[in-house]
GROMACS .gro file of N, CA and C in nm:
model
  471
    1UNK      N    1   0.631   4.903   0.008
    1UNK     CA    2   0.695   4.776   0.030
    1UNK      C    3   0.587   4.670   0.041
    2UNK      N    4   0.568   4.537  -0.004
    2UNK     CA    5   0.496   4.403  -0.015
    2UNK      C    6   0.613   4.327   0.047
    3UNK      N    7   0.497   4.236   0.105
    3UNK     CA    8   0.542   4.155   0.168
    3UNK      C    9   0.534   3.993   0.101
    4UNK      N   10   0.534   3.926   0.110
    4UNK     CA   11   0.532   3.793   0.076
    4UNK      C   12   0.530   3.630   0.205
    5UNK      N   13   0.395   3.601   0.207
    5UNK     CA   14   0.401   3.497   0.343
    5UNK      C   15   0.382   3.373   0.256
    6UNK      N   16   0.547   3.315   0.270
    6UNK     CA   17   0.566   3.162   0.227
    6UNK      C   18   0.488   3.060   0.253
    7UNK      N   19   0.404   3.106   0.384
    7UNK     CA   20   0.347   3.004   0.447
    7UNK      C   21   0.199   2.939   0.393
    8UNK      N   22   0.132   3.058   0.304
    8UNK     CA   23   0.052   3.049   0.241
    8UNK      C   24   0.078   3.001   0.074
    9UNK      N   25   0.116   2.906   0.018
    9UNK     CA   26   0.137   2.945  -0.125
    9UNK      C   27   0.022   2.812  -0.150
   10UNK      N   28  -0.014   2.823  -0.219
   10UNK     CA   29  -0.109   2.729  -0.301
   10UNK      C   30  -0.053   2.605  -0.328
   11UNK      N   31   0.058   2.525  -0.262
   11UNK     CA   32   0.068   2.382  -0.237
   11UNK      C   33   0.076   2.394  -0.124
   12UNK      N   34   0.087   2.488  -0.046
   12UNK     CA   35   0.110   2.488   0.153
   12UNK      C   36  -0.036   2.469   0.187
   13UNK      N   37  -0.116   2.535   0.144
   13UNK     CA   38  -0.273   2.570   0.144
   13UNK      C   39  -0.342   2.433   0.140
   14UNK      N   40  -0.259   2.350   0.043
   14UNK     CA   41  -0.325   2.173  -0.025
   14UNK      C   42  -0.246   2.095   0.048
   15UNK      N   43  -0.149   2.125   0.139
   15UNK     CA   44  -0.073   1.987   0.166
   15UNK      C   45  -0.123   2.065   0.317
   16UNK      N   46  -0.176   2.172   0.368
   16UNK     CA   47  -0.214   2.180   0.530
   16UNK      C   48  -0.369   2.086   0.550
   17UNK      N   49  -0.411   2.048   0.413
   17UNK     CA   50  -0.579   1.968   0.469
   17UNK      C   51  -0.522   1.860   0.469
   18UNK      N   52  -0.433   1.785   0.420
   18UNK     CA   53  -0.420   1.658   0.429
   18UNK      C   54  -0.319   1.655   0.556
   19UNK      N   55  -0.364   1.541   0.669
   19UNK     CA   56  -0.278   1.530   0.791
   19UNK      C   57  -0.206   1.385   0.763
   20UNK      N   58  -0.247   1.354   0.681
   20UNK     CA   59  -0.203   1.181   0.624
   20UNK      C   60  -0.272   1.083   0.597
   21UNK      N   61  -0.203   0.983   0.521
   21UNK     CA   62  -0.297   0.869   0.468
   21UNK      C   63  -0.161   0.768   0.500
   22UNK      N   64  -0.262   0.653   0.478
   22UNK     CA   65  -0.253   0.540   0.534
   22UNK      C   66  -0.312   0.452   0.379
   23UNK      N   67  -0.168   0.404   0.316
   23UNK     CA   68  -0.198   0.277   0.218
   23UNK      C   69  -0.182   0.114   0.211
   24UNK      N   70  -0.298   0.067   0.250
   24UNK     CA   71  -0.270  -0.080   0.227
   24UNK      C   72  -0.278  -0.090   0.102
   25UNK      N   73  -0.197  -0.225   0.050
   25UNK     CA   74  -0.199  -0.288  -0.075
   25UNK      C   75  -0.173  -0.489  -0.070
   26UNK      N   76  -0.251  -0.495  -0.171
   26UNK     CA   77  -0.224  -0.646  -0.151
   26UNK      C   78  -0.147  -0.655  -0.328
   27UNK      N   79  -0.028  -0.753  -0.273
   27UNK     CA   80   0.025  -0.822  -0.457
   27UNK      C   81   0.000  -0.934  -0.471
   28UNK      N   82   0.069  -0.931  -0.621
   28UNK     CA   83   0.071  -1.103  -0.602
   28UNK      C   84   0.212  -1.134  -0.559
   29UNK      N   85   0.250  -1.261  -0.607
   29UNK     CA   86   0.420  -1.313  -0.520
   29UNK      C   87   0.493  -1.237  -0.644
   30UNK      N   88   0.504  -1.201  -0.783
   30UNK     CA   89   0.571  -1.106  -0.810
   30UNK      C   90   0.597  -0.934  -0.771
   31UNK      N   91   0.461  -0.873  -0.731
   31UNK     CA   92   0.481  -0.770  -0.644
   31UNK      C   93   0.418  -0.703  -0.755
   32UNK      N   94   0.309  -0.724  -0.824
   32UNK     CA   95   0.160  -0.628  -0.974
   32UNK      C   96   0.084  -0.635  -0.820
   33UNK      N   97   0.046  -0.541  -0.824
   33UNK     CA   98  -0.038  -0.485  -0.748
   33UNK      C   99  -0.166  -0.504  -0.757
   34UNK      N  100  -0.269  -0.628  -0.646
   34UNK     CA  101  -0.386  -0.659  -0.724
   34UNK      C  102  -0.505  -0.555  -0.615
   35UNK      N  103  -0.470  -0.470  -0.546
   35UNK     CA  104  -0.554  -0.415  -0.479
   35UNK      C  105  -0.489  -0.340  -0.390
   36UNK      N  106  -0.530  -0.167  -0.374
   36UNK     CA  107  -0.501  -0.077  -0.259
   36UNK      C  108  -0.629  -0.008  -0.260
   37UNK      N  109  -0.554   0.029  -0.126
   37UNK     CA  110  -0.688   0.078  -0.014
   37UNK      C  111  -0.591   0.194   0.066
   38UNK      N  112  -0.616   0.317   0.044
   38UNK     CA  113  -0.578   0.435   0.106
   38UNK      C  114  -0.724   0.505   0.181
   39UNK      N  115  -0.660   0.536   0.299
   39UNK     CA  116  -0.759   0.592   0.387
   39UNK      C  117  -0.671   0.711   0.453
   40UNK      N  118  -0.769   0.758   0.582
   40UNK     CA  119  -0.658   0.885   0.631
   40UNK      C  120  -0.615   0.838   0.743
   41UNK      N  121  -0.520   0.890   0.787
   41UNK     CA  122  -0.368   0.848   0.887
   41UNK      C  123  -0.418   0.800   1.013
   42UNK      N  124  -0.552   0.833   1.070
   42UNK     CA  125  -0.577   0.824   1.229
   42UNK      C  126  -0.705   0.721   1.218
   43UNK      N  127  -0.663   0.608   1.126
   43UNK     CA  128  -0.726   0.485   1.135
   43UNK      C  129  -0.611   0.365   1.166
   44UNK      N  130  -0.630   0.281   1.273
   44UNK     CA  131  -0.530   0.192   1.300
   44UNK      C  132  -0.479   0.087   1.162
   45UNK      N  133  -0.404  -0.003   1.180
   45UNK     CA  134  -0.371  -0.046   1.045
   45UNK      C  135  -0.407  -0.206   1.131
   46UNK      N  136  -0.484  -0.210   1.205
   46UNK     CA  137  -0.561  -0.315   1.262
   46UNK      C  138  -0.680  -0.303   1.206
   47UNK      N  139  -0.730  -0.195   1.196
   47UNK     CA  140  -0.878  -0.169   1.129
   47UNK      C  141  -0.889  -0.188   0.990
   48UNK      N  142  -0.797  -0.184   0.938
   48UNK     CA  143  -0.792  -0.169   0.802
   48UNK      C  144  -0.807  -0.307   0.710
   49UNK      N  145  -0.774  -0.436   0.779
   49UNK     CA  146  -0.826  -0.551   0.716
   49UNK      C  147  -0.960  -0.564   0.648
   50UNK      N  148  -1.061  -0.554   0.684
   50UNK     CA  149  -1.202  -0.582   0.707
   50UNK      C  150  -1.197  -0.515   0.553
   51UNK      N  151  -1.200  -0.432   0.517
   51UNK     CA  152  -1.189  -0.348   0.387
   51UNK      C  153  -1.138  -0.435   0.296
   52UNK      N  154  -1.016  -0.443   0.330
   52UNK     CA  155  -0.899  -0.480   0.188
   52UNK      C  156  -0.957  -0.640   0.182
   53UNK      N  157  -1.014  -0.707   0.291
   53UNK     CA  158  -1.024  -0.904   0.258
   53UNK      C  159  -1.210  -0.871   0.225
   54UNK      N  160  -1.243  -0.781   0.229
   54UNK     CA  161  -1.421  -0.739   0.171
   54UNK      C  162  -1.382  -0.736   0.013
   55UNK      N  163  -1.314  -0.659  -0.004
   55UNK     CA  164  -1.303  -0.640  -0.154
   55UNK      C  165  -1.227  -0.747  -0.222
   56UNK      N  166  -1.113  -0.783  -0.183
   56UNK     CA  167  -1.059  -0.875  -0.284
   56UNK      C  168  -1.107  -0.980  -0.257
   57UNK      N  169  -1.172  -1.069  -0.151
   57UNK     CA  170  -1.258  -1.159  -0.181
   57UNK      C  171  -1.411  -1.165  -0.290
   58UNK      N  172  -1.436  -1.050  -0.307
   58UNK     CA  173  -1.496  -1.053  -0.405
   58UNK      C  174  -1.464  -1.023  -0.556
   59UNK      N  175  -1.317  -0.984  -0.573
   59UNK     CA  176  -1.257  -0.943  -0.687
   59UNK      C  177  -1.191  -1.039  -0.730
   60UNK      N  178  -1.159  -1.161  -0.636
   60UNK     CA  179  -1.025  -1.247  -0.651
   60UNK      C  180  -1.069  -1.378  -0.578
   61UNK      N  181  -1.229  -1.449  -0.580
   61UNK     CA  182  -1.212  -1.542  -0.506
   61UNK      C  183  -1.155  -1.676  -0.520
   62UNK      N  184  -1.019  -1.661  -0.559
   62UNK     CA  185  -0.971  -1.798  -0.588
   62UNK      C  186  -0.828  -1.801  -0.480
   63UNK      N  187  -0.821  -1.683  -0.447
   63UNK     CA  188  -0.714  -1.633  -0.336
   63UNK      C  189  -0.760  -1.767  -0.203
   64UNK      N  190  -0.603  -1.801  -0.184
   64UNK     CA  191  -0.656  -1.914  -0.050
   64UNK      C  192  -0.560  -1.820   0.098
   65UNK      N  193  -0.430  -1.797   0.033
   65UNK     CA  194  -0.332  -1.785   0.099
   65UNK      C  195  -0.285  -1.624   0.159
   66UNK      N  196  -0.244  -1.557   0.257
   66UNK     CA  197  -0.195  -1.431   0.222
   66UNK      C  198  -0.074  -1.452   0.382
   67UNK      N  199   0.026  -1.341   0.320
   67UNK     CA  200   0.138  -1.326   0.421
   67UNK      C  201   0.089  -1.168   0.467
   68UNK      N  202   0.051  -1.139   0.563
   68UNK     CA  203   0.062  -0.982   0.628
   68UNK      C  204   0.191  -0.974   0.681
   69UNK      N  205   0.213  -0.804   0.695
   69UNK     CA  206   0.330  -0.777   0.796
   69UNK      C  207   0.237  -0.838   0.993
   70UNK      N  208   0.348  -0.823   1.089
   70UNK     CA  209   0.295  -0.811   1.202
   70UNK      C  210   0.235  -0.706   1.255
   71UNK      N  211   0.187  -0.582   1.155
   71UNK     CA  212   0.126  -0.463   1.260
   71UNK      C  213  -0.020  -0.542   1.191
   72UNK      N  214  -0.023  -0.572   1.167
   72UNK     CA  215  -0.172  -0.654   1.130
   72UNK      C  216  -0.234  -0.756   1.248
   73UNK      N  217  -0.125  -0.851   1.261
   73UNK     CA  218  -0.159  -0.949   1.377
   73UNK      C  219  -0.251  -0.869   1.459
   74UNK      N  220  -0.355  -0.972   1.533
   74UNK     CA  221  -0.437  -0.966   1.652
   74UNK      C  222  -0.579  -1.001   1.588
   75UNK      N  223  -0.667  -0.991   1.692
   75UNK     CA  224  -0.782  -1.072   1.680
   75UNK      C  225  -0.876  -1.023   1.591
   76UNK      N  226  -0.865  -0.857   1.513
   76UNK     CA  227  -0.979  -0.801   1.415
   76UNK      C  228  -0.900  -0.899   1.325
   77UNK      N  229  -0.840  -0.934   1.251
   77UNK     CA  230  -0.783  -0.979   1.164
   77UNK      C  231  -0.825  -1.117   1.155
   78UNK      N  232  -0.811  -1.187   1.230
   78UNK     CA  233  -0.903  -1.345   1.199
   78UNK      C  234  -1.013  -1.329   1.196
   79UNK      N  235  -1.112  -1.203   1.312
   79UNK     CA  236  -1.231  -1.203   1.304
   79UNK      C  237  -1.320  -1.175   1.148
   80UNK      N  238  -1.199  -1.083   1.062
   80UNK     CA  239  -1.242  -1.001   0.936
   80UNK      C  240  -1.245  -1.131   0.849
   81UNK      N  241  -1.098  -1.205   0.858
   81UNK     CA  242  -1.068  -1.330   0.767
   81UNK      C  243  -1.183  -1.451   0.789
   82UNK      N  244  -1.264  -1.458   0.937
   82UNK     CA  245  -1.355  -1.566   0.926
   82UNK      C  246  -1.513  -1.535   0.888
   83UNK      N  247  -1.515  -1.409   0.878
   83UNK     CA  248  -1.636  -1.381   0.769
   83UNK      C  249  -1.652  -1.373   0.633
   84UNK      N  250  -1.523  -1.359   0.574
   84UNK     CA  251  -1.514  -1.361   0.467
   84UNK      C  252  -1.472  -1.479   0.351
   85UNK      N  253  -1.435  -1.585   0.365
   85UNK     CA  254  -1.415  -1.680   0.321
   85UNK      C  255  -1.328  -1.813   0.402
   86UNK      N  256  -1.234  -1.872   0.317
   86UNK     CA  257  -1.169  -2.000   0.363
   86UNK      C  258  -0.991  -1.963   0.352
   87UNK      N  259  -0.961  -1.826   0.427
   87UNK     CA  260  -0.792  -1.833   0.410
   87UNK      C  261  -0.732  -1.864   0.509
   88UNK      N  262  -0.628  -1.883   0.508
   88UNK     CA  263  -0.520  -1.918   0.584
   88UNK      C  264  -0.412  -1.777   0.590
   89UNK      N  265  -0.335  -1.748   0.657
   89UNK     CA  266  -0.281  -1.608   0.736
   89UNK      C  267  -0.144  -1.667   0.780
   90UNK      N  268  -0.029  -1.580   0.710
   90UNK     CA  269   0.097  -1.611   0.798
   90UNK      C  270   0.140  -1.422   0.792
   91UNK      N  271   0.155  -1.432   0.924
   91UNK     CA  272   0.210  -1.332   1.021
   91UNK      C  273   0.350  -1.321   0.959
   92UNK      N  274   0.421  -1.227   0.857
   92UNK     CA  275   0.542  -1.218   0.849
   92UNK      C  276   0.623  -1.118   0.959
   93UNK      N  277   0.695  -1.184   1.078
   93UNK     CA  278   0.729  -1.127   1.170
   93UNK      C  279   0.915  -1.101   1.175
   94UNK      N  280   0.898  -0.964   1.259
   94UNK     CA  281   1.134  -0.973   1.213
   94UNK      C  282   1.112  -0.986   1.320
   95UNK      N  283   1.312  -1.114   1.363
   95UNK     CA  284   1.317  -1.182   1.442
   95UNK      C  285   1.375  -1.128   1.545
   96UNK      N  286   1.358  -1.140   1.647
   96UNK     CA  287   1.437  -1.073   1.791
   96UNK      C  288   1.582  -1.044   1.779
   97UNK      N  289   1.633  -1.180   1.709
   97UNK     CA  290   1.775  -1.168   1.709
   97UNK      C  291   1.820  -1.035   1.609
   98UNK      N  292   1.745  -1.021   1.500
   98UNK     CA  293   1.793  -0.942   1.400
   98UNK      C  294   1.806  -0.742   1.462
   99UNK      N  295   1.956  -0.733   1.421
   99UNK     CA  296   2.026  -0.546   1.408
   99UNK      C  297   1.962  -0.547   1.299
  100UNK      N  298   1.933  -0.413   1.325
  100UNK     CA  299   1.954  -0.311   1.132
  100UNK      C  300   1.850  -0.370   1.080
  101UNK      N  301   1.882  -0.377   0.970
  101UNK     CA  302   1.812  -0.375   0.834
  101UNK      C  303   1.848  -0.537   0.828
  102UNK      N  304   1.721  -0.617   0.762
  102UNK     CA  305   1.745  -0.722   0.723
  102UNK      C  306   1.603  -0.753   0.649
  103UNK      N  307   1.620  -0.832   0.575
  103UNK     CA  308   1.553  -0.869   0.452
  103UNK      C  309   1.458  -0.972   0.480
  104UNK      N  310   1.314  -0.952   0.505
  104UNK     CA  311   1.227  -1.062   0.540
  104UNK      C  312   1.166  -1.113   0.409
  105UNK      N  313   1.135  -1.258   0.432
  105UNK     CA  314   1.112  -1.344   0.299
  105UNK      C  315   0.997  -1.304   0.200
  106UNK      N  316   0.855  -1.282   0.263
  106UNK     CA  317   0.787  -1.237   0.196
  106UNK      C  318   0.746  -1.104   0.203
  107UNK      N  319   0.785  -1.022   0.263
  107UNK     CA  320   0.780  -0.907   0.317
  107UNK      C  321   0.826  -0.834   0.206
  108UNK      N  322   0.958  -0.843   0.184
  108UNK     CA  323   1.035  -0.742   0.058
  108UNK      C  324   0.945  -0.692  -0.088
  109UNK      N  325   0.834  -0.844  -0.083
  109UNK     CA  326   0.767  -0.817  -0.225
  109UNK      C  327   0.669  -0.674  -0.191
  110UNK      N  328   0.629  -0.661  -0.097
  110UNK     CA  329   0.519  -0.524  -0.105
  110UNK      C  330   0.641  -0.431  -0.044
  111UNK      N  331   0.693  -0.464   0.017
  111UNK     CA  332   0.776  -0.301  -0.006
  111UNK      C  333   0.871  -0.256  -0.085
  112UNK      N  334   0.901  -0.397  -0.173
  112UNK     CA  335   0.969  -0.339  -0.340
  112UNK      C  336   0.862  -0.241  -0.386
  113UNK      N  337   0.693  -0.271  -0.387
  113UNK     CA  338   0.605  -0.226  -0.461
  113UNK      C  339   0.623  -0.091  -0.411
  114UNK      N  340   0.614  -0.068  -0.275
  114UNK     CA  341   0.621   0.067  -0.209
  114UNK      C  342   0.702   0.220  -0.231
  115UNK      N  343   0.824   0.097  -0.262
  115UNK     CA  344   0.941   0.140  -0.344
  115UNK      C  345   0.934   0.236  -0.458
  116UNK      N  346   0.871   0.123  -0.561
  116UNK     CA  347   0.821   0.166  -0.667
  116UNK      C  348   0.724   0.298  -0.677
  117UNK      N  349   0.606   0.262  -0.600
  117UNK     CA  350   0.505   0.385  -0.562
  117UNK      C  351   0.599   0.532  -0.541
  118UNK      N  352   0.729   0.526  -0.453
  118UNK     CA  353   0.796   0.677  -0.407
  118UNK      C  354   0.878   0.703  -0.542
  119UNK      N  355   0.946   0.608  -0.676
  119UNK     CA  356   1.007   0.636  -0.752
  119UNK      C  357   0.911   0.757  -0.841
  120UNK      N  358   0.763   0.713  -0.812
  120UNK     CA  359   0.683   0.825  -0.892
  120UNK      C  360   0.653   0.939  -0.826
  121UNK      N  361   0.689   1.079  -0.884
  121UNK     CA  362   0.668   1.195  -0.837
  121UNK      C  363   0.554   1.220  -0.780
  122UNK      N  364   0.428   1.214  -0.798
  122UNK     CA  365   0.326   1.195  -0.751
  122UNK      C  366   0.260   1.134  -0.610
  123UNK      N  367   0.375   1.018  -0.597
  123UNK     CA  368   0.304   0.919  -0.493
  123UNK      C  369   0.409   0.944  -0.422
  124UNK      N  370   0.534   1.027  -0.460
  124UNK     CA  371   0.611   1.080  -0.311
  124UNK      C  372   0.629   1.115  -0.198
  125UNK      N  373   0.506   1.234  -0.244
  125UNK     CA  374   0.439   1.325  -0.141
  125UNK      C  375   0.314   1.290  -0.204
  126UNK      N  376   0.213   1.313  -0.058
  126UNK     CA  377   0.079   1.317  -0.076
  126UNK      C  378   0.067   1.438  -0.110
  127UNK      N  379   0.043   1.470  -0.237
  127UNK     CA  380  -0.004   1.607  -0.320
  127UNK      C  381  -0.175   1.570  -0.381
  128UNK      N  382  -0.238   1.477  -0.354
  128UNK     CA  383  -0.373   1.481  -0.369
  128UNK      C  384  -0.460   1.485  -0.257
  129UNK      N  385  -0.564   1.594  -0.270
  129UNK     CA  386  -0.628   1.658  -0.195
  129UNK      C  387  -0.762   1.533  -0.159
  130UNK      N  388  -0.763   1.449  -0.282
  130UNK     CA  389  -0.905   1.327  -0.272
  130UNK      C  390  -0.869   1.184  -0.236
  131UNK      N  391  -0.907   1.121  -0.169
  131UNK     CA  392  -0.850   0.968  -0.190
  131UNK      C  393  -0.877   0.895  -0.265
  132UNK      N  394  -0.968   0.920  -0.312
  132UNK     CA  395  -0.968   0.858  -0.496
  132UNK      C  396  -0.882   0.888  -0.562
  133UNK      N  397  -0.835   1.011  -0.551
  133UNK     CA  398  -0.754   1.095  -0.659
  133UNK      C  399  -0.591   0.994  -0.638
  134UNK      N  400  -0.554   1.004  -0.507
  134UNK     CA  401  -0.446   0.919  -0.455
  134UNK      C  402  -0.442   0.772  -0.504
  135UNK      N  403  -0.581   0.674  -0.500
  135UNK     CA  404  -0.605   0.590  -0.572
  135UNK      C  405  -0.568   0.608  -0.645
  136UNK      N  406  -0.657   0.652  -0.757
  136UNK     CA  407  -0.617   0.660  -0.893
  136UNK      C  408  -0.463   0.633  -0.908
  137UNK      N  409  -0.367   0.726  -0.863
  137UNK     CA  410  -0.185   0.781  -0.906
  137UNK      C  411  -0.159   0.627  -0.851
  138UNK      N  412  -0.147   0.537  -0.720
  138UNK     CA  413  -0.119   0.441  -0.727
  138UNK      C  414  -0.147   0.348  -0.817
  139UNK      N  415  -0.310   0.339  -0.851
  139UNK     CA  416  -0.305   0.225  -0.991
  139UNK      C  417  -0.232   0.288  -1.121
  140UNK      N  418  -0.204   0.416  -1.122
  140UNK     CA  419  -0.144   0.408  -1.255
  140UNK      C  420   0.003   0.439  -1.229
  141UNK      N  421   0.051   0.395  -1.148
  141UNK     CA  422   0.236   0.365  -1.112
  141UNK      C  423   0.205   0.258  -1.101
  142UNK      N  424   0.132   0.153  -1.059
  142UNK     CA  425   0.167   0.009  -1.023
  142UNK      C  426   0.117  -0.006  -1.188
  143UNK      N  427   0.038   0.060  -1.263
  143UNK     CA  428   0.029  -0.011  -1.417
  143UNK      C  429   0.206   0.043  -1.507
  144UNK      N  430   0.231   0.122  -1.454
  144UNK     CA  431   0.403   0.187  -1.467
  144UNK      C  432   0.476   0.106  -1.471
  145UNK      N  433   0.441   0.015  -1.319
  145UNK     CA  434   0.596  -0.070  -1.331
  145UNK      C  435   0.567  -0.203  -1.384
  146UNK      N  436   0.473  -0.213  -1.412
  146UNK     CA  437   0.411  -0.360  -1.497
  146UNK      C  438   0.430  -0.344  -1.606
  147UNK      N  439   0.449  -0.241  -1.650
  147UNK     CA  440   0.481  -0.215  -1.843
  147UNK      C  441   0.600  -0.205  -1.861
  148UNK      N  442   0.679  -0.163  -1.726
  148UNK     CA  443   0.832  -0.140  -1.754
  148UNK      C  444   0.877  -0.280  -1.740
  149UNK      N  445   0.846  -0.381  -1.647
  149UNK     CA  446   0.869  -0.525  -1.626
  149UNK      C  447   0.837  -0.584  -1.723
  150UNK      N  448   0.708  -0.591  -1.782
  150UNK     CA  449   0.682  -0.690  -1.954
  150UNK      C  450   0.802  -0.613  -2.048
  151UNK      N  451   0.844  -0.471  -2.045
  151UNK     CA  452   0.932  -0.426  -2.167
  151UNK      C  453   1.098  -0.482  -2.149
  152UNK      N  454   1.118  -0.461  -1.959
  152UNK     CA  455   1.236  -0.579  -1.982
  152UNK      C  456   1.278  -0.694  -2.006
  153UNK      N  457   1.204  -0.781  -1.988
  153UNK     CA  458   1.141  -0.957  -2.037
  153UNK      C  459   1.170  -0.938  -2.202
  154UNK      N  460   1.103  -0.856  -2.261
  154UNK     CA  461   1.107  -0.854  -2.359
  154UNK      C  462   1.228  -0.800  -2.489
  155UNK      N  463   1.250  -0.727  -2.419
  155UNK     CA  464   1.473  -0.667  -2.431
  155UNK      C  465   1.548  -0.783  -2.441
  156UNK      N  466   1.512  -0.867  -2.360
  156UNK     CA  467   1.638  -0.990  -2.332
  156UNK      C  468   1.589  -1.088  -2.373
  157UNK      N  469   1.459  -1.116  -2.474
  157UNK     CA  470   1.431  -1.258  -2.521
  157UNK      C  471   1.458  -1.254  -2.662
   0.00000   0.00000   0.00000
């Protein structure tokens, strides 16, 4: 008689090293994806500014403006934003009054994108063992839904 231990199979084996990641992304106001930054899970998402306004200030310096969610707010966040150039910061915050689910103004555009990211099999589950590798699958779903968006524009003109 053989036995068989489920617990071991060669995606259990690849998904027990990874404990989680953690993806920032910045868009533009349509929601093309001009920059992510995946790291692993037991880095605050306070820490994580300094990175994402290092790089796209040097990738994008014509950027003046940006909306964060509120787990961003607090003081690393201006401190990161006043070394790095001349922006301005609005705190997109949900309001006390609001039940449930409700729809914040600039908010919806990165988590349509987010959206998008889980429609791809890949970026469902963290099934990459590298964070490059994870990189990588996000830029090429956010180049996914940018080709599917120019092909509908283009259907209806």
């Amino acid at each position: 008689m053989s036995g068989y231990d489920s617990g071991q199979t060669a995606t259990s084996c690849v998904r027990a090293e990874i404990k989680g990641r953690k993806r920032h992304i910045v868009t533009d106001t349509h929601g093309f994806l001009v920059f992510v930054l995946i790291h692993a899970a037991d880095i605050q998402d306070r820490d994580g500014p300094p990175y994402v306004l290092k790089a796209i200030r040097r990738r994008f310096p014509w950027l003046r403006h940006i909306f964060a969610d509120g787990g961003y707010a607090g003081s690393k966040l201006r401190q990161a934003m006043r070394g790095h150039g001349d922006w301005t910061i609005e705190i997109v915050k949900r309001s006390d009054q609001a039940k449930g689910f409700v729809v914040l103004p600039k908010r919806w555009v990165v988590e349509r994108t987010f959206a998008g990211f889980g429609r791809c099999r890949r970026l469902a589950k963290d099934w990459e063992k590298s964070i490059e590798s994870a990189t990588a699958w996000a830029r090429i779903a956010s180049i996914r839904m940018l080709t599917r968006r120019i092909a509908r524009c283009w259907i209806y003109e």
